[in-house]
PDB file of N, CA and C in Angstrom:
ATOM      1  N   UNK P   1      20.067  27.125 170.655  1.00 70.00           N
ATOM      2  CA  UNK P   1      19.232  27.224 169.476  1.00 70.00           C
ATOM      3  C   UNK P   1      20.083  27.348 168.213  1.00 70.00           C
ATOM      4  N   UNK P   2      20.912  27.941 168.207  1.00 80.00           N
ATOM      5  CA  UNK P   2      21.766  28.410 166.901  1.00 80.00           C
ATOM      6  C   UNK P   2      23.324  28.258 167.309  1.00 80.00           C
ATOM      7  N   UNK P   3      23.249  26.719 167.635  1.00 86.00           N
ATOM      8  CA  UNK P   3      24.966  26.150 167.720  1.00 86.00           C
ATOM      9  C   UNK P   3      24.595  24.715 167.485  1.00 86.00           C
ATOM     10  N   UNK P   4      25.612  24.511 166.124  1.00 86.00           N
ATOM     11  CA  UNK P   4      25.548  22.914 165.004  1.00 86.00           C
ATOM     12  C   UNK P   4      26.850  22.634 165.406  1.00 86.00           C
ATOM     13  N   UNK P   5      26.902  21.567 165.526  1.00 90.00           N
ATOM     14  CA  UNK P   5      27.587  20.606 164.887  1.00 90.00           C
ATOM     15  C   UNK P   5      28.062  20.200 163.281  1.00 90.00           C
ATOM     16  N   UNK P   6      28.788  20.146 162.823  1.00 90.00           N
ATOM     17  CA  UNK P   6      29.528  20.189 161.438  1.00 90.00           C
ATOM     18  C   UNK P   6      30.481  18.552 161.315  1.00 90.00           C
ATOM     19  N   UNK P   7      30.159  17.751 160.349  1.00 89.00           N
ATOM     20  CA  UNK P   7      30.883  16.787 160.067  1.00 89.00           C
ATOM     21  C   UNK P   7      31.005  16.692 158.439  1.00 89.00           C
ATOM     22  N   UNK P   8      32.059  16.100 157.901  1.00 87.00           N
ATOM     23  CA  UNK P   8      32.570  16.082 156.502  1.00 87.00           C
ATOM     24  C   UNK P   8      32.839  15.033 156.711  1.00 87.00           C
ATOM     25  N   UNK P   9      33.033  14.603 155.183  1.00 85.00           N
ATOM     26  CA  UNK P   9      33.129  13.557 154.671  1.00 85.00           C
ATOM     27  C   UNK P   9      34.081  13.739 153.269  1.00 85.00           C
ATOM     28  N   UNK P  10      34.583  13.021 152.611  1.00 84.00           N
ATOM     29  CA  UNK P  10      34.937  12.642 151.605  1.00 84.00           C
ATOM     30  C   UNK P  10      34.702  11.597 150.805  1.00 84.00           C
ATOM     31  N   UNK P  11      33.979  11.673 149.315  1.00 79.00           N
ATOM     32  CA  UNK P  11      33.504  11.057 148.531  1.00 79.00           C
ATOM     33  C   UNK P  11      33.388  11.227 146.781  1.00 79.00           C
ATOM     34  N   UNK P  12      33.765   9.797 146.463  1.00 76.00           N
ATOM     35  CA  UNK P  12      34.197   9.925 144.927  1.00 76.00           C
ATOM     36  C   UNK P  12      33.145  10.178 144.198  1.00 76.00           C
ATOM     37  N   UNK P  13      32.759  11.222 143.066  1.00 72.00           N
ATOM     38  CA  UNK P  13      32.167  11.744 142.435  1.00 72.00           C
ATOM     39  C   UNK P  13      32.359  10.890 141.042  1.00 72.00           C
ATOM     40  N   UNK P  14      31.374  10.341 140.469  1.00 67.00           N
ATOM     41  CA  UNK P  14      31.736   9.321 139.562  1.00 67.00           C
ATOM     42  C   UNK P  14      30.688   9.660 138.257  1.00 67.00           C
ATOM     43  N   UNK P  15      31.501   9.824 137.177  1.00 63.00           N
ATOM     44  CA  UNK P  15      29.972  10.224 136.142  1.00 63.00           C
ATOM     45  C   UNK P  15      30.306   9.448 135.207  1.00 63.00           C
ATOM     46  N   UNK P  16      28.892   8.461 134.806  1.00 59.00           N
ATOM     47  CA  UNK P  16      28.954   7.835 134.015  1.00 59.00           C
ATOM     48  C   UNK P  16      28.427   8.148 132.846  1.00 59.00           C
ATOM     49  N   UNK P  17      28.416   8.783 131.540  1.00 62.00           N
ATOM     50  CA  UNK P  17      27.851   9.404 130.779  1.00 62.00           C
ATOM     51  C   UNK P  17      26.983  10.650 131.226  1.00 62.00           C
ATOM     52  N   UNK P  18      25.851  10.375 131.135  1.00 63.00           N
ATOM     53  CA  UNK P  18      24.734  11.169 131.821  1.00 63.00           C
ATOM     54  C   UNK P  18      23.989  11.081 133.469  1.00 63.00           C
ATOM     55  N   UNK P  19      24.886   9.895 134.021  1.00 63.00           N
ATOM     56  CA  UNK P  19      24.335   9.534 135.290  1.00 63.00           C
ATOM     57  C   UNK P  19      25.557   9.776 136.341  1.00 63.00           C
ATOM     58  N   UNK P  20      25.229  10.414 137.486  1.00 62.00           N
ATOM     59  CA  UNK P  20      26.456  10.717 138.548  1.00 62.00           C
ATOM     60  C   UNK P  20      26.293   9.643 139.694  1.00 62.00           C
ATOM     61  N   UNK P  21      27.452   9.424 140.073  1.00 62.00           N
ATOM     62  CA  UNK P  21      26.964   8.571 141.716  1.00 62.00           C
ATOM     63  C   UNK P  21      28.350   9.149 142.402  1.00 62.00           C
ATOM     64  N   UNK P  22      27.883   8.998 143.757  1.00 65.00           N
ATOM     65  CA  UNK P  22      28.466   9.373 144.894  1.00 65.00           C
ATOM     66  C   UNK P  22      29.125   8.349 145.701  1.00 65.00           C
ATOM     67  N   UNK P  23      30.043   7.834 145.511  1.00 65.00           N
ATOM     68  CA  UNK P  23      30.390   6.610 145.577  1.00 65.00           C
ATOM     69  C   UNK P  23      31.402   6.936 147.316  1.00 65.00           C
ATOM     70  N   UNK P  24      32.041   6.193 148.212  1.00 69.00           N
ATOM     71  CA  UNK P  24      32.388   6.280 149.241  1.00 69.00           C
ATOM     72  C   UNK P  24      33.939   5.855 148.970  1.00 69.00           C
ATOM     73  N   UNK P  25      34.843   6.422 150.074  1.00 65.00           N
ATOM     74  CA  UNK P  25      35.748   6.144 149.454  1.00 65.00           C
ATOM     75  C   UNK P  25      36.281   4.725 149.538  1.00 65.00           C
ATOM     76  N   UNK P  26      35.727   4.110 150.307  1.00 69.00           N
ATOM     77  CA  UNK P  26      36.477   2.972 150.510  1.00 69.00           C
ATOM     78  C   UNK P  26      36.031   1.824 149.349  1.00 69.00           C
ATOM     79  N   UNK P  27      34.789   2.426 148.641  1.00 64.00           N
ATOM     80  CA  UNK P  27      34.093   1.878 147.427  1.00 64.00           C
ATOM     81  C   UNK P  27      34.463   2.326 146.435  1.00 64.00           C
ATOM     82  N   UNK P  28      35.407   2.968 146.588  1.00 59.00           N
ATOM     83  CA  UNK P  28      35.861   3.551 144.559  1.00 59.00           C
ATOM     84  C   UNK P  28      36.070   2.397 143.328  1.00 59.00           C
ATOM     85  N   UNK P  29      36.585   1.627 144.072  1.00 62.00           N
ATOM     86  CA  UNK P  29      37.362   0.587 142.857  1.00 62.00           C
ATOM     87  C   UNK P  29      36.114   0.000 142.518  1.00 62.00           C
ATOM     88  N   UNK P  30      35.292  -0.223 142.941  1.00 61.00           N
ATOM     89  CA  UNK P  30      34.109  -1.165 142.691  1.00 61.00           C
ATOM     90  C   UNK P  30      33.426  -0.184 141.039  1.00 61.00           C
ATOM     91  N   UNK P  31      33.411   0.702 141.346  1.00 58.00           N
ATOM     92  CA  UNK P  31      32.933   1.931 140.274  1.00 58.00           C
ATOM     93  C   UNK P  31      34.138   2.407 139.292  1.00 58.00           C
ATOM     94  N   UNK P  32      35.506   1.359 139.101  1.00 57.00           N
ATOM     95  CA  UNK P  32      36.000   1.588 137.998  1.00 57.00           C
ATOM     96  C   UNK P  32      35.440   0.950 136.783  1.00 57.00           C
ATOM     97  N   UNK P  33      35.935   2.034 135.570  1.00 54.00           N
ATOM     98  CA  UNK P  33      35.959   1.616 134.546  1.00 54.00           C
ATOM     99  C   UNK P  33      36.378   2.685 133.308  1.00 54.00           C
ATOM    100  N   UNK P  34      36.571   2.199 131.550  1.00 47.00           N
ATOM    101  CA  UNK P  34      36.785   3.039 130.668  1.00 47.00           C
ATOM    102  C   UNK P  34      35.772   4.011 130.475  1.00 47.00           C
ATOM    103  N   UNK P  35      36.129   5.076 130.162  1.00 56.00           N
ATOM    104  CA  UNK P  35      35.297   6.747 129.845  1.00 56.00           C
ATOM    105  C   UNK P  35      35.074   7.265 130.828  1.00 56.00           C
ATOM    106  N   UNK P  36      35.204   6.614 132.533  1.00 61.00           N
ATOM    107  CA  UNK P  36      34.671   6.876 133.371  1.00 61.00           C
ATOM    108  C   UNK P  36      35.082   8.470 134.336  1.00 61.00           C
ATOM    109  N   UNK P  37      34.722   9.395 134.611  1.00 69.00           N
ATOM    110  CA  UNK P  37      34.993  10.767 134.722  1.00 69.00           C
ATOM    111  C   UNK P  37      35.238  10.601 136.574  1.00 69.00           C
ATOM    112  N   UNK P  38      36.252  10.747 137.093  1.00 72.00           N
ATOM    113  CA  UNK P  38      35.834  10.445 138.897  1.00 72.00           C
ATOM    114  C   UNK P  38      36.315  12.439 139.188  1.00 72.00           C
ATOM    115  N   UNK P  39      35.851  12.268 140.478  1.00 77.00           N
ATOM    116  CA  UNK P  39      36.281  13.523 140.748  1.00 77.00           C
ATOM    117  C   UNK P  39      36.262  13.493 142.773  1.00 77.00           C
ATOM    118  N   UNK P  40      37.203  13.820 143.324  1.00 81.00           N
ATOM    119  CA  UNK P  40      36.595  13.838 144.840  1.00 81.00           C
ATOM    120  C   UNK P  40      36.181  14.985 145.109  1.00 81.00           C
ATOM    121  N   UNK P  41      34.985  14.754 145.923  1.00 83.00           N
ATOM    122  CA  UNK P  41      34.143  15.900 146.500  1.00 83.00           C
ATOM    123  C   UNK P  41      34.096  16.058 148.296  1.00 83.00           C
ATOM    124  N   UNK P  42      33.782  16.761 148.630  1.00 87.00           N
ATOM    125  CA  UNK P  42      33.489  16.421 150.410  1.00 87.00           C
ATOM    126  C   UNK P  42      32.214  17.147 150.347  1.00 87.00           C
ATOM    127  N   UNK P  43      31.328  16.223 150.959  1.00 86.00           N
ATOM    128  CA  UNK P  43      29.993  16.075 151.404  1.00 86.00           C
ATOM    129  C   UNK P  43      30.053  16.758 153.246  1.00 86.00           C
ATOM    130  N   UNK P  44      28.984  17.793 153.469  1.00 90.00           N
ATOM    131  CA  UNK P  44      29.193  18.409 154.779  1.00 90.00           C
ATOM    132  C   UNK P  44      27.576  18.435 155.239  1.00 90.00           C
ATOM    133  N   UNK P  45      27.402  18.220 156.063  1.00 91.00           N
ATOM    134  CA  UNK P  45      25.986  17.840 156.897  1.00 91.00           C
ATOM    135  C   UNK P  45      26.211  18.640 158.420  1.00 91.00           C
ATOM    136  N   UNK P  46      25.292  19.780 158.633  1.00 91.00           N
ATOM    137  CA  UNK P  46      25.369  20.166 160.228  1.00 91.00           C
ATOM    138  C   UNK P  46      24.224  20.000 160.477  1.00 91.00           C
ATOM    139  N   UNK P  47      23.992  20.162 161.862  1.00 91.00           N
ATOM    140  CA  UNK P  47      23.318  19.475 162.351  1.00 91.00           C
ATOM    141  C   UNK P  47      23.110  20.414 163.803  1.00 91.00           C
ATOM    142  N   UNK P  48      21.945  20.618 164.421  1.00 90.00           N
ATOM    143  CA  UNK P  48      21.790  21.046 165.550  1.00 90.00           C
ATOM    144  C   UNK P  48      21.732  20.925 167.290  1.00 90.00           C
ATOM    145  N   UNK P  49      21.775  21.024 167.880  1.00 86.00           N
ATOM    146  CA  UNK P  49      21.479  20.385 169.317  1.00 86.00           C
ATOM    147  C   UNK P  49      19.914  19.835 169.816  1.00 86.00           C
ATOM    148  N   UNK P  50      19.270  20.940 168.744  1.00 88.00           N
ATOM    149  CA  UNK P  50      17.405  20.468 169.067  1.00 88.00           C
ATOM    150  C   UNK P  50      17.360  19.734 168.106  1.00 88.00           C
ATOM    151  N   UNK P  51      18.111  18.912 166.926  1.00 87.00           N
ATOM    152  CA  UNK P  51      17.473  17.681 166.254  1.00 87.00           C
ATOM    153  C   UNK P  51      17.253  18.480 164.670  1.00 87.00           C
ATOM    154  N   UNK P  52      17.029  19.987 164.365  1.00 89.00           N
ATOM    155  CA  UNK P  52      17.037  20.579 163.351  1.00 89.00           C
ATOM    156  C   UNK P  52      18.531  20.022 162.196  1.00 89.00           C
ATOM    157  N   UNK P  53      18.559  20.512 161.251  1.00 89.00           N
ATOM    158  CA  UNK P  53      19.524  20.002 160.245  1.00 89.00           C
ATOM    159  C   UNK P  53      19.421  21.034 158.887  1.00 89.00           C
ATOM    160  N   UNK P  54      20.775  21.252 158.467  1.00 89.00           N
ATOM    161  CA  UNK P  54      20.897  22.126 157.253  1.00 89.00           C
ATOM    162  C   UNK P  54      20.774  21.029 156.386  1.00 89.00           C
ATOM    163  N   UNK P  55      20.441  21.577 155.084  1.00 90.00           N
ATOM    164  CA  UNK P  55      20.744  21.246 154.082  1.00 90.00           C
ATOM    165  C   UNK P  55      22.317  20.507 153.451  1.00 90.00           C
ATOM    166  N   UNK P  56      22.689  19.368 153.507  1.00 86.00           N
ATOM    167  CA  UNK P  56      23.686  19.205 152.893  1.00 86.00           C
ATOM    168  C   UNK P  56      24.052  19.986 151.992  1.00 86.00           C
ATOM    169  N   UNK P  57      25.925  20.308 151.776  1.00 87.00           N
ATOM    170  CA  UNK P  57      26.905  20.784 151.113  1.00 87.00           C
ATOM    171  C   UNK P  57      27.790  19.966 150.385  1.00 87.00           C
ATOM    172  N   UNK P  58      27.683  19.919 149.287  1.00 84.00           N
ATOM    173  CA  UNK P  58      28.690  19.551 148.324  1.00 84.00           C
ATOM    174  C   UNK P  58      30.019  20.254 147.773  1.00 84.00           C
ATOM    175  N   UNK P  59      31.048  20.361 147.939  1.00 82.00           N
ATOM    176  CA  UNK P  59      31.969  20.927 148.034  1.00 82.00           C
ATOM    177  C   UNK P  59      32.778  20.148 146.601  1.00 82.00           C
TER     178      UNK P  59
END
């Protein structure tokens, strides 16, 4: 009942003025450009044995 599973990820944090995207890493370059703010984040998702699920983590 109360044993998850835990997987991470890593992903480029990209803000474009007022709008953010979560871009993957193997997709960064596609999301260059001037003014552009990047930042890496790791994204964490657990997950349960009965199919339950936390809330994603942004790190």
């Amino acid at each position: 009942e109360n044993v998850y599973n835990m997987d991470k990820t890593g992903v480029m944090l990209s803000i474009l003025g007022s709008v953010k995207v979560l871009v993957g890493r193997d997709n960064r370059w596609n999301y260059r450009g001037a003014g552009v703010k990047r930042a890496m984040v790791t994204a964490v998702k657990c997950l349960s044995a009965d199919g339950r699920a936390l809330l994603p983590l942004i790190i």
